[in-house]
Amino acid sequence: MLSEMIQPSRIRLQVAAANWEEAVRAGGELLVADGAAEPRFVDAMVEAVREFGPYIVLAPGFALPHARPESGAIRTAMSLVTLKEPVPFGNPDNDPVDLLICLAALDSTQHVEALAGLSKMMMAPGVPDRIRQAASAEEVHAILREHGADPA
Amino acid sequence: MIKICCVCGMGLGSGLLVKMTVERVLKQAGLTDQDFAVEVADISTARSMNPDVYVTTREFSKELREVDAKVVEVLNLFDEKEVSAQLVPLIDSMRS
C-alpha cells in the first residue's frame, strides 16, 4: 500500500532545491537515511535522468525518480518531497516540478500495488495540489492513506 | 488480440503506471482481456517484444521511430482522457 511504502519519516516538505539534481538527491537521501537504499543509489537516480532524459517527469509538476535494483536498492520503499520553488527538469510538457516521489524497488512486482495506489491518487482531482500545499508529513500521510489505498 | 507494450527506461516505474492507465481506459471503452494484452518493457528490450502498439513517453518514442508498430506518445501518464483519446480510436481501427 502506498501509505506503507511512504512512511512519514520519508516525507520532507517545502525543500529548497536550486535545480533538479538537488531535488532528486533530497528524495534519495530520505531513502538512504531510512536504510532503504545505499548512497550510490542516489547517484544512479541522478544518472538515470542524464541517461534517458527527463522522462521521469510523468505528469505536470510531478516526477518519479528511481534507479535499477542493482544500483543499491536495499528494500522496496518510496520517499516524497515537495519543493519550496518548482525546478525545471527539461521536460517541455510537464515542467516545472514541485512534487517528487522517489522509488527504491527490488524487482518489478513488489511495488506494483503501491504504484496502483499512486496512480489512483494522482488522478483524484485536487489531491496532488493538497499534497503540495500540506504543512506536515502527518498531513501528507493522511492524504496517502485516504487516496492511495490499493484499488479494488 | 492486440498486443500493447508499454515502454520506459527500466521497466520499473513509468512503464507500469502507463500499463495501469492503458488497461483502465481500454476497459472503460468496453474492451476485455480477450481483445488486448498489455506488457511492460524497458527501452533496451522493447524492440524484441514485437507488439502491435507501443505506448510510451516522448523520450522513448524517439527511439522507437523505426519499429514496425504503432507508437502512441503519452505526455501525462495519469490523464485518462489523453490516453483514451489517442489509444481507443487506434485500437478500434486495428480491430475492424
mmCIF file of N, CA, C and O in Angstrom, chain B:
data_model
loop_
_atom_site.group_PDB
_atom_site.id
_atom_site.type_symbol
_atom_site.label_atom_id
_atom_site.label_comp_id
_atom_site.label_asym_id
_atom_site.label_seq_id
_atom_site.Cartn_x
_atom_site.Cartn_y
_atom_site.Cartn_z
ATOM 1 N N MET B 1 -6.649 -10.410 -30.882
ATOM 2 C CA MET B 1 -5.909 -9.956 -29.700
ATOM 3 C C MET B 1 -4.836 -8.956 -30.112
ATOM 4 O O MET B 1 -3.955 -9.270 -30.910
ATOM 5 N N ILE B 2 -4.938 -7.758 -29.564
ATOM 6 C CA ILE B 2 -3.946 -6.724 -29.878
ATOM 7 C C ILE B 2 -2.923 -6.654 -28.747
ATOM 8 O O ILE B 2 -3.285 -6.566 -27.572
ATOM 9 N N LYS B 3 -1.666 -6.719 -29.137
ATOM 10 C CA LYS B 3 -0.588 -6.743 -28.151
ATOM 11 C C LYS B 3 -0.033 -5.332 -27.976
ATOM 12 O O LYS B 3 0.409 -4.709 -28.939
ATOM 13 N N ILE B 4 -0.077 -4.855 -26.730
ATOM 14 C CA ILE B 4 0.376 -3.495 -26.418
ATOM 15 C C ILE B 4 1.581 -3.587 -25.508
ATOM 16 O O ILE B 4 1.577 -4.344 -24.527
ATOM 17 N N CYS B 5 2.624 -2.839 -25.815
ATOM 18 C CA CYS B 5 3.826 -2.842 -24.989
ATOM 19 C C CYS B 5 4.080 -1.430 -24.463
ATOM 20 O O CYS B 5 4.217 -0.489 -25.238
ATOM 21 N N CYS B 6 4.130 -1.298 -23.134
ATOM 22 C CA CYS B 6 4.403 -0.011 -22.503
ATOM 23 C C CYS B 6 5.898 0.071 -22.204
ATOM 24 O O CYS B 6 6.447 -0.804 -21.543
ATOM 25 N N VAL B 7 6.528 1.118 -22.692
ATOM 26 C CA VAL B 7 7.988 1.194 -22.646
ATOM 27 C C VAL B 7 8.449 2.324 -21.733
ATOM 28 O O VAL B 7 7.931 3.443 -21.808
ATOM 29 N N CYS B 8 9.436 2.019 -20.879
ATOM 30 C CA CYS B 8 10.075 3.074 -20.094
ATOM 31 C C CYS B 8 11.556 2.744 -19.954
ATOM 32 O O CYS B 8 12.066 1.830 -20.601
ATOM 33 N N GLY B 9 12.254 3.479 -19.123
ATOM 34 C CA GLY B 9 13.701 3.329 -19.054
ATOM 35 C C GLY B 9 14.139 2.015 -18.451
ATOM 36 O O GLY B 9 15.074 1.367 -18.921
ATOM 37 N N MET B 10 13.448 1.597 -17.381
ATOM 38 C CA MET B 10 13.892 0.420 -16.643
ATOM 39 C C MET B 10 12.824 -0.647 -16.459
ATOM 40 O O MET B 10 13.104 -1.704 -15.902
ATOM 41 N N GLY B 11 11.599 -0.349 -16.861
ATOM 42 C CA GLY B 11 10.525 -1.315 -16.675
ATOM 43 C C GLY B 11 10.039 -1.403 -15.241
ATOM 44 O O GLY B 11 9.399 -2.384 -14.850
ATOM 45 N N LEU B 12 10.330 -0.362 -14.454
ATOM 46 C CA LEU B 12 10.005 -0.406 -13.021
ATOM 47 C C LEU B 12 8.969 0.633 -12.608
ATOM 48 O O LEU B 12 8.219 0.419 -11.665
ATOM 49 N N GLY B 13 8.972 1.764 -13.280
ATOM 50 C CA GLY B 13 8.168 2.881 -12.789
ATOM 51 C C GLY B 13 7.131 3.328 -13.785
ATOM 52 O O GLY B 13 5.979 2.880 -13.767
ATOM 53 N N SER B 14 7.546 4.197 -14.710
ATOM 54 C CA SER B 14 6.559 4.795 -15.607
ATOM 55 C C SER B 14 5.884 3.746 -16.493
ATOM 56 O O SER B 14 4.695 3.854 -16.766
ATOM 57 N N GLY B 15 6.623 2.724 -16.928
ATOM 58 C CA GLY B 15 6.018 1.695 -17.773
ATOM 59 C C GLY B 15 4.867 1.000 -17.074
ATOM 60 O O GLY B 15 3.819 0.736 -17.673
ATOM 61 N N LEU B 16 5.054 0.718 -15.780
ATOM 62 C CA LEU B 16 3.991 0.067 -15.006
ATOM 63 C C LEU B 16 2.793 1.000 -14.849
ATOM 64 O O LEU B 16 1.637 0.572 -14.927
ATOM 65 N N LEU B 17 3.086 2.292 -14.639
ATOM 66 C CA LEU B 17 1.996 3.256 -14.487
ATOM 67 C C LEU B 17 1.235 3.437 -15.798
ATOM 68 O O LEU B 17 0.009 3.544 -15.807
ATOM 69 N N VAL B 18 1.967 3.454 -16.928
ATOM 70 C CA VAL B 18 1.296 3.561 -18.225
ATOM 71 C C VAL B 18 0.398 2.348 -18.439
ATOM 72 O O VAL B 18 -0.745 2.471 -18.887
ATOM 73 N N LYS B 19 0.892 1.177 -18.099
ATOM 74 C CA LYS B 19 0.115 -0.053 -18.249
ATOM 75 C C LYS B 19 -1.217 0.045 -17.498
ATOM 76 O O LYS B 19 -2.274 -0.312 -18.019
ATOM 77 N N MET B 20 -1.149 0.554 -16.266
ATOM 78 C CA MET B 20 -2.378 0.671 -15.471
ATOM 79 C C MET B 20 -3.377 1.602 -16.151
ATOM 80 O O MET B 20 -4.578 1.315 -16.212
ATOM 81 N N THR B 21 -2.869 2.740 -16.647
ATOM 82 C CA THR B 21 -3.767 3.696 -17.302
ATOM 83 C C THR B 21 -4.341 3.105 -18.583
ATOM 84 O O THR B 21 -5.542 3.226 -18.860
ATOM 85 N N VAL B 22 -3.495 2.433 -19.364
ATOM 86 C CA VAL B 22 -3.948 1.820 -20.626
ATOM 87 C C VAL B 22 -5.040 0.786 -20.356
ATOM 88 O O VAL B 22 -6.095 0.777 -21.014
ATOM 89 N N GLU B 23 -4.809 -0.080 -19.379
ATOM 90 C CA GLU B 23 -5.802 -1.116 -19.089
ATOM 91 C C GLU B 23 -7.126 -0.499 -18.653
ATOM 92 O O GLU B 23 -8.207 -0.959 -19.046
ATOM 93 N N ARG B 24 -7.003 0.563 -17.849
ATOM 94 C CA ARG B 24 -8.223 1.204 -17.361
ATOM 95 C C ARG B 24 -9.032 1.814 -18.511
ATOM 96 O O ARG B 24 -10.235 1.616 -18.606
ATOM 97 N N VAL B 25 -8.339 2.574 -19.389
ATOM 98 C CA VAL B 25 -9.114 3.260 -20.445
ATOM 99 C C VAL B 25 -9.683 2.259 -21.453
ATOM 100 O O VAL B 25 -10.785 2.470 -21.963
ATOM 101 N N LEU B 26 -8.965 1.172 -21.719
ATOM 102 C CA LEU B 26 -9.496 0.208 -22.697
ATOM 103 C C LEU B 26 -10.691 -0.537 -22.116
ATOM 104 O O LEU B 26 -11.665 -0.824 -22.826
ATOM 105 N N LYS B 27 -10.628 -0.829 -20.820
ATOM 106 C CA LYS B 27 -11.788 -1.495 -20.198
ATOM 107 C C LYS B 27 -12.982 -0.551 -20.133
ATOM 108 O O LYS B 27 -14.118 -0.963 -20.347
ATOM 109 N N GLN B 28 -12.688 0.731 -19.865
ATOM 110 C CA GLN B 28 -13.777 1.721 -19.870
ATOM 111 C C GLN B 28 -14.405 1.828 -21.253
ATOM 112 O O GLN B 28 -15.571 2.164 -21.389
ATOM 113 N N ALA B 29 -13.602 1.564 -22.294
ATOM 114 C CA ALA B 29 -14.109 1.635 -23.671
ATOM 115 C C ALA B 29 -14.828 0.350 -24.071
ATOM 116 O O ALA B 29 -15.237 0.200 -25.220
ATOM 117 N N GLY B 30 -14.955 -0.581 -23.124
ATOM 118 C CA GLY B 30 -15.733 -1.780 -23.383
ATOM 119 C C GLY B 30 -14.919 -2.968 -23.884
ATOM 120 O O GLY B 30 -15.477 -4.005 -24.220
ATOM 121 N N LEU B 31 -13.608 -2.829 -23.960
ATOM 122 C CA LEU B 31 -12.769 -3.938 -24.403
ATOM 123 C C LEU B 31 -12.481 -4.870 -23.216
ATOM 124 O O LEU B 31 -12.536 -4.460 -22.060
ATOM 125 N N THR B 32 -12.179 -6.110 -23.521
ATOM 126 C CA THR B 32 -11.925 -7.082 -22.461
ATOM 127 C C THR B 32 -10.548 -7.719 -22.649
ATOM 128 O O THR B 32 -9.852 -7.444 -23.619
ATOM 129 N N ASP B 33 -10.186 -8.586 -21.692
ATOM 130 C CA ASP B 33 -8.899 -9.282 -21.747
ATOM 131 C C ASP B 33 -8.761 -10.130 -23.008
ATOM 132 O O ASP B 33 -7.663 -10.505 -23.392
ATOM 133 N N GLN B 34 -9.899 -10.458 -23.638
ATOM 134 C CA GLN B 34 -9.817 -11.224 -24.890
ATOM 135 C C GLN B 34 -9.396 -10.337 -26.067
ATOM 136 O O GLN B 34 -8.943 -10.838 -27.090
ATOM 137 N N ASP B 35 -9.591 -9.034 -25.896
ATOM 138 C CA ASP B 35 -9.307 -8.118 -27.010
ATOM 139 C C ASP B 35 -7.868 -7.619 -27.018
ATOM 140 O O ASP B 35 -7.327 -7.289 -28.062
ATOM 141 N N PHE B 36 -7.266 -7.511 -25.823
ATOM 142 C CA PHE B 36 -5.942 -6.901 -25.774
ATOM 143 C C PHE B 36 -5.114 -7.490 -24.629
ATOM 144 O O PHE B 36 -5.655 -8.042 -23.663
ATOM 145 N N ALA B 37 -3.798 -7.377 -24.771
ATOM 146 C CA ALA B 37 -2.878 -7.774 -23.705
ATOM 147 C C ALA B 37 -1.825 -6.684 -23.574
ATOM 148 O O ALA B 37 -1.341 -6.158 -24.580
ATOM 149 N N VAL B 38 -1.512 -6.299 -22.338
ATOM 150 C CA VAL B 38 -0.558 -5.216 -22.105
ATOM 151 C C VAL B 38 0.635 -5.752 -21.336
ATOM 152 O O VAL B 38 0.476 -6.440 -20.327
ATOM 153 N N GLU B 39 1.835 -5.460 -21.845
ATOM 154 C CA GLU B 39 3.035 -5.834 -21.108
ATOM 155 C C GLU B 39 3.945 -4.615 -20.994
ATOM 156 O O GLU B 39 3.732 -3.601 -21.635
ATOM 157 N N VAL B 40 4.965 -4.747 -20.141
ATOM 158 C CA VAL B 40 5.894 -3.648 -19.882
ATOM 159 C C VAL B 40 7.291 -4.086 -20.305
ATOM 160 O O VAL B 40 7.677 -5.240 -20.092
ATOM 161 N N ALA B 41 8.032 -3.174 -20.920
ATOM 162 C CA ALA B 41 9.423 -3.480 -21.274
ATOM 163 C C ALA B 41 10.287 -2.253 -21.057
ATOM 164 O O ALA B 41 9.802 -1.118 -21.148
ATOM 165 N N ASP B 42 11.572 -2.472 -20.742
ATOM 166 C CA ASP B 42 12.472 -1.328 -20.718
ATOM 167 C C ASP B 42 12.965 -1.083 -22.139
ATOM 168 O O ASP B 42 12.835 -1.938 -23.017
ATOM 169 N N ILE B 43 13.535 0.090 -22.345
ATOM 170 C CA ILE B 43 13.853 0.515 -23.708
ATOM 171 C C ILE B 43 14.876 -0.417 -24.371
ATOM 172 O O ILE B 43 14.868 -0.572 -25.593
ATOM 173 N N SER B 44 15.712 -1.075 -23.568
ATOM 174 C CA SER B 44 16.737 -1.926 -24.180
ATOM 175 C C SER B 44 16.153 -3.230 -24.734
ATOM 176 O O SER B 44 16.724 -3.833 -25.637
ATOM 177 N N THR B 45 15.009 -3.667 -24.205
ATOM 178 C CA THR B 45 14.409 -4.913 -24.701
ATOM 179 C C THR B 45 13.126 -4.668 -25.511
ATOM 180 O O THR B 45 12.563 -5.601 -26.076
ATOM 181 N N ALA B 46 12.687 -3.405 -25.562
ATOM 182 C CA ALA B 46 11.379 -3.098 -26.163
ATOM 183 C C ALA B 46 11.278 -3.576 -27.606
ATOM 184 O O ALA B 46 10.242 -4.077 -28.040
ATOM 185 N N ARG B 47 12.370 -3.456 -28.358
ATOM 186 C CA ARG B 47 12.323 -3.796 -29.780
ATOM 187 C C ARG B 47 12.061 -5.283 -30.016
ATOM 188 O O ARG B 47 11.515 -5.654 -31.052
ATOM 189 N N SER B 48 12.472 -6.102 -29.061
ATOM 190 C CA SER B 48 12.300 -7.548 -29.256
ATOM 191 C C SER B 48 10.904 -8.032 -28.870
ATOM 192 O O SER B 48 10.593 -9.212 -29.009
ATOM 193 N N MET B 49 10.051 -7.121 -28.375
ATOM 194 C CA MET B 49 8.731 -7.546 -27.905
ATOM 195 C C MET B 49 7.743 -7.746 -29.050
ATOM 196 O O MET B 49 6.759 -8.466 -28.901
ATOM 197 N N ASN B 50 7.965 -7.100 -30.176
ATOM 198 C CA ASN B 50 7.086 -7.212 -31.343
ATOM 199 C C ASN B 50 5.600 -7.025 -31.039
ATOM 200 O O ASN B 50 4.778 -7.866 -31.412
ATOM 201 N N PRO B 51 5.240 -5.940 -30.394
ATOM 202 C CA PRO B 51 3.806 -5.707 -30.146
ATOM 203 C C PRO B 51 3.154 -5.081 -31.380
ATOM 204 O O PRO B 51 3.839 -4.755 -32.355
ATOM 205 N N ASP B 52 1.835 -4.913 -31.310
ATOM 206 C CA ASP B 52 1.131 -4.162 -32.349
ATOM 207 C C ASP B 52 1.228 -2.663 -32.086
ATOM 208 O O ASP B 52 1.246 -1.857 -33.007
ATOM 209 N N VAL B 53 1.261 -2.312 -30.781
ATOM 210 C CA VAL B 53 1.280 -0.899 -30.392
ATOM 211 C C VAL B 53 2.273 -0.707 -29.244
ATOM 212 O O VAL B 53 2.280 -1.494 -28.285
ATOM 213 N N TYR B 54 3.102 0.316 -29.358
ATOM 214 C CA TYR B 54 3.896 0.759 -28.215
ATOM 215 C C TYR B 54 3.222 1.971 -27.599
ATOM 216 O O TYR B 54 2.727 2.851 -28.322
ATOM 217 N N VAL B 55 3.205 2.039 -26.269
ATOM 218 C CA VAL B 55 2.756 3.252 -25.589
ATOM 219 C C VAL B 55 3.923 3.708 -24.723
ATOM 220 O O VAL B 55 4.453 2.932 -23.916
ATOM 221 N N THR B 56 4.325 4.962 -24.882
ATOM 222 C CA THR B 56 5.497 5.417 -24.149
ATOM 223 C C THR B 56 5.510 6.933 -24.041
ATOM 224 O O THR B 56 4.583 7.608 -24.475
ATOM 225 N N THR B 57 6.557 7.470 -23.428
ATOM 226 C CA THR B 57 6.702 8.918 -23.275
ATOM 227 C C THR B 57 7.559 9.462 -24.410
ATOM 228 O O THR B 57 8.147 8.718 -25.181
ATOM 229 N N ARG B 58 7.667 10.765 -24.482
ATOM 230 C CA ARG B 58 8.349 11.435 -25.582
ATOM 231 C C ARG B 58 9.792 10.946 -25.780
ATOM 232 O O ARG B 58 10.217 10.677 -26.895
ATOM 233 N N GLU B 59 10.519 10.775 -24.681
ATOM 234 C CA GLU B 59 11.933 10.396 -24.783
ATOM 235 C C GLU B 59 12.108 9.078 -25.526
ATOM 236 O O GLU B 59 13.035 8.914 -26.307
ATOM 237 N N PHE B 60 11.220 8.132 -25.237
ATOM 238 C CA PHE B 60 11.411 6.796 -25.801
ATOM 239 C C PHE B 60 10.714 6.621 -27.141
ATOM 240 O O PHE B 60 11.106 5.758 -27.927
ATOM 241 N N SER B 61 9.708 7.441 -27.404
ATOM 242 C CA SER B 61 9.053 7.314 -28.707
ATOM 243 C C SER B 61 10.046 7.663 -29.813
ATOM 244 O O SER B 61 9.994 7.105 -30.903
ATOM 245 N N LYS B 62 10.975 8.574 -29.502
ATOM 246 C CA LYS B 62 12.019 8.909 -30.484
ATOM 247 C C LYS B 62 12.809 7.674 -30.883
ATOM 248 O O LYS B 62 13.169 7.490 -32.031
ATOM 249 N N GLU B 63 13.101 6.852 -29.891
ATOM 250 C CA GLU B 63 13.939 5.680 -30.144
ATOM 251 C C GLU B 63 13.166 4.542 -30.804
ATOM 252 O O GLU B 63 13.757 3.553 -31.225
ATOM 253 N N LEU B 64 11.842 4.676 -30.841
ATOM 254 C CA LEU B 64 11.022 3.608 -31.430
ATOM 255 C C LEU B 64 10.501 3.994 -32.810
ATOM 256 O O LEU B 64 9.616 3.363 -33.349
ATOM 257 N N ARG B 65 11.090 5.041 -33.379
ATOM 258 C CA ARG B 65 10.558 5.581 -34.627
ATOM 259 C C ARG B 65 10.558 4.556 -35.767
ATOM 260 O O ARG B 65 9.657 4.550 -36.575
ATOM 261 N N GLU B 66 11.591 3.725 -35.806
ATOM 262 C CA GLU B 66 11.703 2.843 -36.978
ATOM 263 C C GLU B 66 11.082 1.469 -36.770
ATOM 264 O O GLU B 66 11.317 0.565 -37.565
ATOM 265 N N VAL B 67 10.305 1.309 -35.700
ATOM 266 C CA VAL B 67 9.727 -0.009 -35.471
ATOM 267 C C VAL B 67 8.505 -0.224 -36.356
ATOM 268 O O VAL B 67 7.887 0.729 -36.826
ATOM 269 N N ASP B 68 8.194 -1.488 -36.539
ATOM 270 C CA ASP B 68 7.061 -1.868 -37.380
ATOM 271 C C ASP B 68 5.814 -2.016 -36.502
ATOM 272 O O ASP B 68 5.199 -3.063 -36.443
ATOM 273 N N ALA B 69 5.475 -0.956 -35.804
ATOM 274 C CA ALA B 69 4.300 -0.973 -34.923
ATOM 275 C C ALA B 69 3.852 0.466 -34.731
ATOM 276 O O ALA B 69 4.613 1.402 -34.973
ATOM 277 N N LYS B 70 2.621 0.635 -34.320
ATOM 278 C CA LYS B 70 2.146 1.979 -33.996
ATOM 279 C C LYS B 70 2.798 2.431 -32.691
ATOM 280 O O LYS B 70 2.999 1.615 -31.779
ATOM 281 N N VAL B 71 3.118 3.715 -32.608
ATOM 282 C CA VAL B 71 3.700 4.253 -31.380
ATOM 283 C C VAL B 71 2.808 5.380 -30.869
ATOM 284 O O VAL B 71 2.558 6.354 -31.580
ATOM 285 N N VAL B 72 2.318 5.218 -29.648
ATOM 286 C CA VAL B 72 1.492 6.248 -29.017
ATOM 287 C C VAL B 72 2.335 6.944 -27.953
ATOM 288 O O VAL B 72 2.936 6.289 -27.099
ATOM 289 N N GLU B 73 2.384 8.274 -28.039
ATOM 290 C CA GLU B 73 3.205 9.058 -27.117
ATOM 291 C C GLU B 73 2.298 9.715 -26.075
ATOM 292 O O GLU B 73 1.377 10.443 -26.424
ATOM 293 N N VAL B 74 2.586 9.438 -24.804
ATOM 294 C CA VAL B 74 1.765 9.966 -23.724
ATOM 295 C C VAL B 74 2.522 11.073 -23.001
ATOM 296 O O VAL B 74 3.689 10.898 -22.655
ATOM 297 N N LEU B 75 1.865 12.211 -22.804
ATOM 298 C CA LEU B 75 2.519 13.322 -22.107
ATOM 299 C C LEU B 75 2.262 13.275 -20.610
ATOM 300 O O LEU B 75 3.161 13.457 -19.807
ATOM 301 N N ASN B 76 1.015 13.047 -20.226
ATOM 302 C CA ASN B 76 0.654 12.969 -18.814
ATOM 303 C C ASN B 76 0.124 11.557 -18.544
ATOM 304 O O ASN B 76 -0.959 11.194 -18.972
ATOM 305 N N LEU B 77 0.920 10.785 -17.832
ATOM 306 C CA LEU B 77 0.605 9.372 -17.608
ATOM 307 C C LEU B 77 -0.689 9.148 -16.848
ATOM 308 O O LEU B 77 -1.257 8.063 -16.891
ATOM 309 N N PHE B 78 -1.103 10.160 -16.097
ATOM 310 C CA PHE B 78 -2.277 9.979 -15.249
ATOM 311 C C PHE B 78 -3.533 10.548 -15.907
ATOM 312 O O PHE B 78 -4.593 10.557 -15.312
ATOM 313 N N ASP B 79 -3.400 11.044 -17.123
ATOM 314 C CA ASP B 79 -4.524 11.684 -17.795
ATOM 315 C C ASP B 79 -5.263 10.650 -18.640
ATOM 316 O O ASP B 79 -4.895 10.373 -19.777
ATOM 317 N N GLU B 80 -6.311 10.089 -18.074
ATOM 318 C CA GLU B 80 -7.065 9.046 -18.783
ATOM 319 C C GLU B 80 -7.640 9.566 -20.096
ATOM 320 O O GLU B 80 -7.692 8.838 -21.087
ATOM 321 N N LYS B 81 -8.077 10.830 -20.077
ATOM 322 C CA LYS B 81 -8.686 11.397 -21.294
ATOM 323 C C LYS B 81 -7.671 11.442 -22.428
ATOM 324 O O LYS B 81 -7.981 11.112 -23.564
ATOM 325 N N GLU B 82 -6.461 11.877 -22.105
ATOM 326 C CA GLU B 82 -5.416 11.981 -23.135
ATOM 327 C C GLU B 82 -5.085 10.597 -23.697
ATOM 328 O O GLU B 82 -4.999 10.397 -24.910
ATOM 329 N N VAL B 83 -4.888 9.639 -22.807
ATOM 330 C CA VAL B 83 -4.522 8.291 -23.248
ATOM 331 C C VAL B 83 -5.661 7.681 -24.052
ATOM 332 O O VAL B 83 -5.456 7.100 -25.118
ATOM 333 N N SER B 84 -6.875 7.849 -23.550
ATOM 334 C CA SER B 84 -8.045 7.293 -24.210
ATOM 335 C C SER B 84 -8.239 7.895 -25.608
ATOM 336 O O SER B 84 -8.500 7.188 -26.580
ATOM 337 N N ALA B 85 -8.080 9.225 -25.715
ATOM 338 C CA ALA B 85 -8.307 9.906 -26.998
ATOM 339 C C ALA B 85 -7.343 9.410 -28.068
ATOM 340 O O ALA B 85 -7.686 9.369 -29.255
ATOM 341 N N GLN B 86 -6.141 9.032 -27.653
ATOM 342 C CA GLN B 86 -5.178 8.543 -28.639
ATOM 343 C C GLN B 86 -5.341 7.051 -28.913
ATOM 344 O O GLN B 86 -5.236 6.593 -30.039
ATOM 345 N N LEU B 87 -5.556 6.305 -27.829
ATOM 346 C CA LEU B 87 -5.450 4.854 -27.937
ATOM 347 C C LEU B 87 -6.738 4.182 -28.423
ATOM 348 O O LEU B 87 -6.684 3.267 -29.250
ATOM 349 N N VAL B 88 -7.874 4.642 -27.919
ATOM 350 C CA VAL B 88 -9.118 3.921 -28.233
ATOM 351 C C VAL B 88 -9.442 3.941 -29.732
ATOM 352 O O VAL B 88 -9.720 2.886 -30.314
ATOM 353 N N PRO B 89 -9.361 5.115 -30.409
ATOM 354 C CA PRO B 89 -9.621 5.098 -31.855
ATOM 355 C C PRO B 89 -8.622 4.219 -32.613
ATOM 356 O O PRO B 89 -8.998 3.531 -33.574
ATOM 357 N N LEU B 90 -7.382 4.229 -32.160
ATOM 358 C CA LEU B 90 -6.361 3.409 -32.817
ATOM 359 C C LEU B 90 -6.678 1.924 -32.681
ATOM 360 O O LEU B 90 -6.654 1.169 -33.665
ATOM 361 N N ILE B 91 -7.011 1.509 -31.466
ATOM 362 C CA ILE B 91 -7.321 0.094 -31.227
ATOM 363 C C ILE B 91 -8.576 -0.306 -32.003
ATOM 364 O O ILE B 91 -8.634 -1.363 -32.623
ATOM 365 N N ASP B 92 -9.576 0.589 -32.005
ATOM 366 C CA ASP B 92 -10.800 0.304 -32.766
ATOM 367 C C ASP B 92 -10.494 0.105 -34.247
ATOM 368 O O ASP B 92 -11.017 -0.810 -34.881
ATOM 369 N N SER B 93 -9.632 0.974 -34.795
ATOM 370 C CA SER B 93 -9.321 0.862 -36.231
ATOM 371 C C SER B 93 -8.538 -0.413 -36.522
ATOM 372 O O SER B 93 -8.651 -0.992 -37.593
ATOM 373 N N MET B 94 -7.767 -0.872 -35.554
ATOM 374 C CA MET B 94 -6.988 -2.088 -35.774
ATOM 375 C C MET B 94 -7.851 -3.341 -35.660
ATOM 376 O O MET B 94 -7.516 -4.384 -36.213
ATOM 377 N N ARG B 95 -8.948 -3.235 -34.931
ATOM 378 C CA ARG B 95 -9.800 -4.412 -34.736
ATOM 379 C C ARG B 95 -10.764 -4.579 -35.895
ATOM 380 O O ARG B 95 -11.284 -5.660 -36.106
ATOM 381 N N SER B 96 -11.032 -3.488 -36.627
ATOM 382 C CA SER B 96 -12.048 -3.610 -37.672
ATOM 383 C C SER B 96 -11.411 -3.996 -38.998
ATOM 384 O O SER B 96 -10.225 -3.895 -39.194
#
